[in-house]
XYZ file of C-alpha atoms in Angstrom:
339
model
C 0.000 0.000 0.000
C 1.317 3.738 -0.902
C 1.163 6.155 1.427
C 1.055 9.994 0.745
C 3.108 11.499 3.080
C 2.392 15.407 4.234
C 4.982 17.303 5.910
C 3.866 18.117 9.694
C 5.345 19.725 12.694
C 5.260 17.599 16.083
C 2.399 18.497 18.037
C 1.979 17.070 21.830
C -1.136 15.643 22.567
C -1.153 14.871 26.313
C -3.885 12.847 27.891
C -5.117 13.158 31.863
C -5.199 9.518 33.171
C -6.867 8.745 37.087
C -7.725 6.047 39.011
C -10.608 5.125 37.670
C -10.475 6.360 34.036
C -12.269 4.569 31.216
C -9.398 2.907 29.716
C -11.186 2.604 26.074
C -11.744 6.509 26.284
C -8.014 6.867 26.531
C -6.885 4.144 24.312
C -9.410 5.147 21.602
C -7.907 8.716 21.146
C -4.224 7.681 21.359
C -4.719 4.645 18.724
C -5.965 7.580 16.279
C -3.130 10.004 16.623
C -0.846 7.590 16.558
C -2.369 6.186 13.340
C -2.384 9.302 12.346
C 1.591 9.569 12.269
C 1.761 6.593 9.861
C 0.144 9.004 7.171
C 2.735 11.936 8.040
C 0.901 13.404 11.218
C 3.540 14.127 14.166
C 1.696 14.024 17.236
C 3.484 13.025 20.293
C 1.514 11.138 22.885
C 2.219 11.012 26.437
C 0.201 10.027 29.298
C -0.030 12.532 32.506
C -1.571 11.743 35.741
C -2.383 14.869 38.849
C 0.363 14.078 40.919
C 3.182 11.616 38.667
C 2.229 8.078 39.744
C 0.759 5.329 37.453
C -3.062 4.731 37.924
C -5.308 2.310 37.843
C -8.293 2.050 34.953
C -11.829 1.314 35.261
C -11.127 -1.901 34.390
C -8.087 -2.958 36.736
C -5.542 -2.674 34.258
C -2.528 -0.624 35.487
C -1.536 2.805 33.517
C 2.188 3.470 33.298
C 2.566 7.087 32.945
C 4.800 9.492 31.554
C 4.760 11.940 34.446
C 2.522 14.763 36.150
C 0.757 16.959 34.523
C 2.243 20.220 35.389
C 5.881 18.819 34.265
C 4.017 18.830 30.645
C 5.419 21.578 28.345
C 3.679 23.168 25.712
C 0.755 20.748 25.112
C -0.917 21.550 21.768
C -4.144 19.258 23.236
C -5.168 18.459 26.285
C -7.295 15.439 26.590
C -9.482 14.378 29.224
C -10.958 10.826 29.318
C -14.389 10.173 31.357
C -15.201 7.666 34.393
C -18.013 6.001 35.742
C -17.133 7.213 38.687
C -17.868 11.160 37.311
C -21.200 11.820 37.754
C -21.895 9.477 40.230
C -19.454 11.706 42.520
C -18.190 14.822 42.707
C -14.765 15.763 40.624
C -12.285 15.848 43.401
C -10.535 18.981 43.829
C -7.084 17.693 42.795
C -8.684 16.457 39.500
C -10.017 19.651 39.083
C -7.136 21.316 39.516
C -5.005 18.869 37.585
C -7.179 19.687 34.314
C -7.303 23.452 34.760
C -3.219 24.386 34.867
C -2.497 23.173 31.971
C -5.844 24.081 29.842
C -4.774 27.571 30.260
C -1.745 27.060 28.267
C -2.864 24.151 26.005
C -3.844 24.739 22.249
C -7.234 23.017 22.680
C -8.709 21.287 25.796
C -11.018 18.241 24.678
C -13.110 15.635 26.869
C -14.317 12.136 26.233
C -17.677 11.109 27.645
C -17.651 11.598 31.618
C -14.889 13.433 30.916
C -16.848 16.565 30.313
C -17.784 16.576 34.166
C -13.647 16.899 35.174
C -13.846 20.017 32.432
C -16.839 21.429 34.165
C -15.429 20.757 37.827
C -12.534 22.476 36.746
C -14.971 25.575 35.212
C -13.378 24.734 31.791
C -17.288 24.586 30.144
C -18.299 27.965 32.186
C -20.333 29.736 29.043
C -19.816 27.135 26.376
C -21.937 24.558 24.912
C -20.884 21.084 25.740
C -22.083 17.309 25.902
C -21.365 14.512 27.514
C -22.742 10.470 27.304
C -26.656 10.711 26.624
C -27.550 8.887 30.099
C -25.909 12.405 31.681
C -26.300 14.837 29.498
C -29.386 15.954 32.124
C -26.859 15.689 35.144
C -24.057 17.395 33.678
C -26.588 20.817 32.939
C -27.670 20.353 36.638
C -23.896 20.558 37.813
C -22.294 23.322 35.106
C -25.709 25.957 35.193
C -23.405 28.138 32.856
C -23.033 25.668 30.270
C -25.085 24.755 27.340
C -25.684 20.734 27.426
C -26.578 19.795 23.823
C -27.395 16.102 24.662
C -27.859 15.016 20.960
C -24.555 15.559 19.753
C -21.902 13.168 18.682
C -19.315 16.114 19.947
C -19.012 19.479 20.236
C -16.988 22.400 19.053
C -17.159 25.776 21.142
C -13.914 27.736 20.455
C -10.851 25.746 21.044
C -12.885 23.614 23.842
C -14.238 20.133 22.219
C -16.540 17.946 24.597
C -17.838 14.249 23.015
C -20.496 11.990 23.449
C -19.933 8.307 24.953
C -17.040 6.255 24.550
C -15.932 5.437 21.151
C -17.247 8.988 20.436
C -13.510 9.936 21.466
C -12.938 8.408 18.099
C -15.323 10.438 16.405
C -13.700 13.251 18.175
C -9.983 12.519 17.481
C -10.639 12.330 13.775
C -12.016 15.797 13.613
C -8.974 16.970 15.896
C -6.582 15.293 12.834
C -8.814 16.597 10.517
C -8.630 20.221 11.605
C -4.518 19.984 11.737
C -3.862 18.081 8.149
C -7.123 18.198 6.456
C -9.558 15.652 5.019
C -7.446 13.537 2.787
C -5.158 12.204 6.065
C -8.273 11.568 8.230
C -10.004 9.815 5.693
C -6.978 7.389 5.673
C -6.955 7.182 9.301
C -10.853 6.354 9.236
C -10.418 3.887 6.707
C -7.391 2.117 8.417
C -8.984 1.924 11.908
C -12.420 0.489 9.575
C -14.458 3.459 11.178
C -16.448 6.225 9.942
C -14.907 9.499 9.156
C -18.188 10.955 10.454
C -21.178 8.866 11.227
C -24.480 9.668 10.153
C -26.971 10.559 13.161
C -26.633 11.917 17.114
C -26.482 10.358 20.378
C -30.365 9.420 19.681
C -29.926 6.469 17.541
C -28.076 4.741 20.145
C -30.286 6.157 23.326
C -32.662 3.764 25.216
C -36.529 4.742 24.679
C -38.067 7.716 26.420
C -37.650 7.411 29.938
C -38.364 9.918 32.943
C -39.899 10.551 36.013
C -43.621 10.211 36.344
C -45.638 13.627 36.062
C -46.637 14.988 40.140
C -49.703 16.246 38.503
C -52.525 12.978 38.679
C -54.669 14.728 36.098
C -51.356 14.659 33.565
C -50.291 11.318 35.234
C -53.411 10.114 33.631
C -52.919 11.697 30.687
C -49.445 10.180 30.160
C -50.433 6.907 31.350
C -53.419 6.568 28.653
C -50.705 7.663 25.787
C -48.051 5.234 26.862
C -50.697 2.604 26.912
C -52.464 2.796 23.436
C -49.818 4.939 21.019
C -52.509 4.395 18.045
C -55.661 5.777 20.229
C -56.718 9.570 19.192
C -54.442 11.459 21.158
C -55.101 15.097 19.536
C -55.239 17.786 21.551
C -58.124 18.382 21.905
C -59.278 14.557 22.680
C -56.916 14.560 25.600
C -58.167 17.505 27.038
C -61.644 15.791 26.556
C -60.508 13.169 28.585
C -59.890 15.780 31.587
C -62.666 17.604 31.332
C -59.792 20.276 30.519
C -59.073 23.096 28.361
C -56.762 22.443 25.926
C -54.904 26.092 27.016
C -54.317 24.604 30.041
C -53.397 21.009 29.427
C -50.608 22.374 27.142
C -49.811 24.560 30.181
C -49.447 21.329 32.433
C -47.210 19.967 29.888
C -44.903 22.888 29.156
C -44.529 23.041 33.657
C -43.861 19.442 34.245
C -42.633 17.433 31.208
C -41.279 20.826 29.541
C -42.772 19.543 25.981
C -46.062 19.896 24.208
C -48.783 17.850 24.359
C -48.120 16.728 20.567
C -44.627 16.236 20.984
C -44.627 13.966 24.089
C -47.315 12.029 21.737
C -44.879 11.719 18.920
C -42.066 11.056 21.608
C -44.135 7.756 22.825
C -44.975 6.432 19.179
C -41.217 7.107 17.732
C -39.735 4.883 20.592
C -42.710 1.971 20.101
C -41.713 2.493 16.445
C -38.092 1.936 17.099
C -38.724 -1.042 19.550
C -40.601 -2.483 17.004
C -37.773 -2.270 14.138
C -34.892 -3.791 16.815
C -37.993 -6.813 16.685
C -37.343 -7.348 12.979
C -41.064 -5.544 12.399
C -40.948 -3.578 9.047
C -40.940 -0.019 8.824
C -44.753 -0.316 7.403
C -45.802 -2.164 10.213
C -43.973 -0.348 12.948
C -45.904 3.088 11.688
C -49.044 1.445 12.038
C -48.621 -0.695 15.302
C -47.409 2.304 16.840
C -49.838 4.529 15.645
C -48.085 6.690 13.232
C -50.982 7.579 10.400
C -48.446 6.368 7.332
C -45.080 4.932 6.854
C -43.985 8.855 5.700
C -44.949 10.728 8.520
C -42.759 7.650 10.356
C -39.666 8.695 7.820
C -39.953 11.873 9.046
C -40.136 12.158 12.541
C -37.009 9.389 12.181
C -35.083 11.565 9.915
C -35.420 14.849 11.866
C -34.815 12.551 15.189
C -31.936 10.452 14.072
C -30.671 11.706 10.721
C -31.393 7.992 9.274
C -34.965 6.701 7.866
C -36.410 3.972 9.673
C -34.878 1.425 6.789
C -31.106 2.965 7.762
C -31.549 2.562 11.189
C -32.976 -0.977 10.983
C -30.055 -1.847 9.010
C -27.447 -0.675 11.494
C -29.148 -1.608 14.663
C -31.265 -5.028 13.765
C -28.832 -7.410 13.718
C -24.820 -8.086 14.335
C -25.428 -10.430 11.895
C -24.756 -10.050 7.934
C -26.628 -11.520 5.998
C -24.871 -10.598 2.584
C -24.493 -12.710 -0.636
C -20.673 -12.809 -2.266
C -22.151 -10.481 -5.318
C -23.308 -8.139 -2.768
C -22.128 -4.669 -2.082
C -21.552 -3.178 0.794
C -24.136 -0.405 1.790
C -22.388 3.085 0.836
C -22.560 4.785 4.265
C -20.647 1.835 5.912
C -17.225 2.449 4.937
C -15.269 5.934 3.140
């Protein structure tokens, strides 16, 4: 295989490692920069830890690393891997402290997953917009109030600050980071190497679990909620549920806006997208997911799906039905699945 080769000046990508860290959110990152130098890229990797000493990941393996952080010179980016132990807890001040020295100095500061919350601990996302794995994206606005959660996104750009989404997101983020420094060409490469996407199609939604809250305090909306959940395909127009209350629709939609900060329509549409999407991951077609699920055609399904996911219900079926390829020798493979 030829390579083209691009003349590069080193950059120094140093990555925050703590007890505790998600090892694939560190490894994930390093195995793309480091790809990344076999196309022409020169970034220098080295591991940095709060106070010097190795750690020890989420898993139990042991991190050797390359020294503390503040004995890191000029760091073009400073990365910050996540841990299930970050939002459960509360960033300890050291970490804290550990990710903030050196993000004043650094070129860029980016997180991976959890990692976000040791950015936001450290008031690194103070005024930005940000986001973090989709089961926290609600925690993380609770803890940084002067931060902008977007909990869709597969990352997020605000300045020279980048945030990500769950795990192998990292990835997703790391190949923008190589794409910003040597441009589309040498990503591509890297994407294709590591058999990834360059950029996947779709937010955090495709791969979210279905609709899932706290029931409402109010028992009139409680009731409400309770008679959409049960029977998606029912008549659930405005006006019918506010029938059902005795209720004015003005103040039904107020009772939704105060306690389930949607409209009465959308929460509607919420319920019958995730039935609709349970009942694709059962092998249902897209046909009979709209109608079991109460969507009036398969179109109006198609587009709640592809304003929701960025995929059509056949696209998302495809990627999430099955592990399982079941693909003739003459066979293609679908476009979107490699670059």
């Amino acid at each position: 295989m030829c390579y083209q080769w691009t003349v590069s000046v080193p950059h120094r990508v140093a990555i925050l490692v703590y007890d505790g860290v998600t090892l694939l959110d560190v490894a994930g990152p390093a195995e793309v920069f480091k790809e990344a130098n076999r196309f022409g890229a020169d970034y220098r990797i080295t591991l940095v830890s709060p106070g010097g000493a190795d750690v020890t990941s989420n898993l139990g393996v042991r991190v050797a690393v390359d020294g503390a952080v503040s004995a890191e010179p000029a760091i073009g980016t400073f990365l910050v891997p996540g841990s299930d132990r970050y939002p459960r807890a509360r960033v300890p001040g050291e970490l804290a402290d550990a990710a903030r020295r050196p993000a004043a100095a650094a070129g860029r500061v980016a997180s991976v997953c959890t990692g976000a919350f040791v950015l936001a601990a450290a008031g690194l996302l103070d005024g930005k917009r940000a986001t973090t794995h989709w089961k926290v994206t609600h925690e993380l606005a609770t803890r940084c109030p002067a931060c902008r959660v977007e909990p869709d996104a597969i990352y997020v750009r605000d300045g020279s600050t980048y945030t990500s989404a769950g795990v192998t997101a990292g990835i997703d983020l790391s190949l923008a980071l190589v794409e910003e420094d040597h441009g589309p060409a040498l990503a591509r490469d890297v994407a294709r190497s590591l058999v990834v996407y360059m950029q996947r199609a779709g937010g955090q939604s495709q791969f979210s679990a279905p609709l899932q809250g706290p029931p409402p305090r109010s028992p009139a909306l409680r009731r409400i909620t309770d008679l959409v959940t049960g029977d998606p395909r029912a008549d659930h127009s405005l006006a019918a549920l506010a029938g059902h209350l005795n209720m004015s629709t003005r103040h039904l939609t107020r009772l939704f806006r105060d306690e389930l900060s949607t409209t009465p329509a959308r929460y509607v549409e919420n319920i019958r997208f995730d039935m609709a999407r349970a009942l694709l991951d059962q092998g249902h077609n897209a046909t009979q997911a709209a109608a079991q699920a109460g969507f009036p055609s398969y179109e109006s399904l198609r587009r709640v799906f592809t304003r929701k996911l960025s995929l059509s219900p056949a696209a998302y079926q495809r990627r999430f039905g099955t592990t399982r390829r079941h693909q003739s020798v003459s066979e293609k493979p679908a476009p979107e699945r490699f670059l």
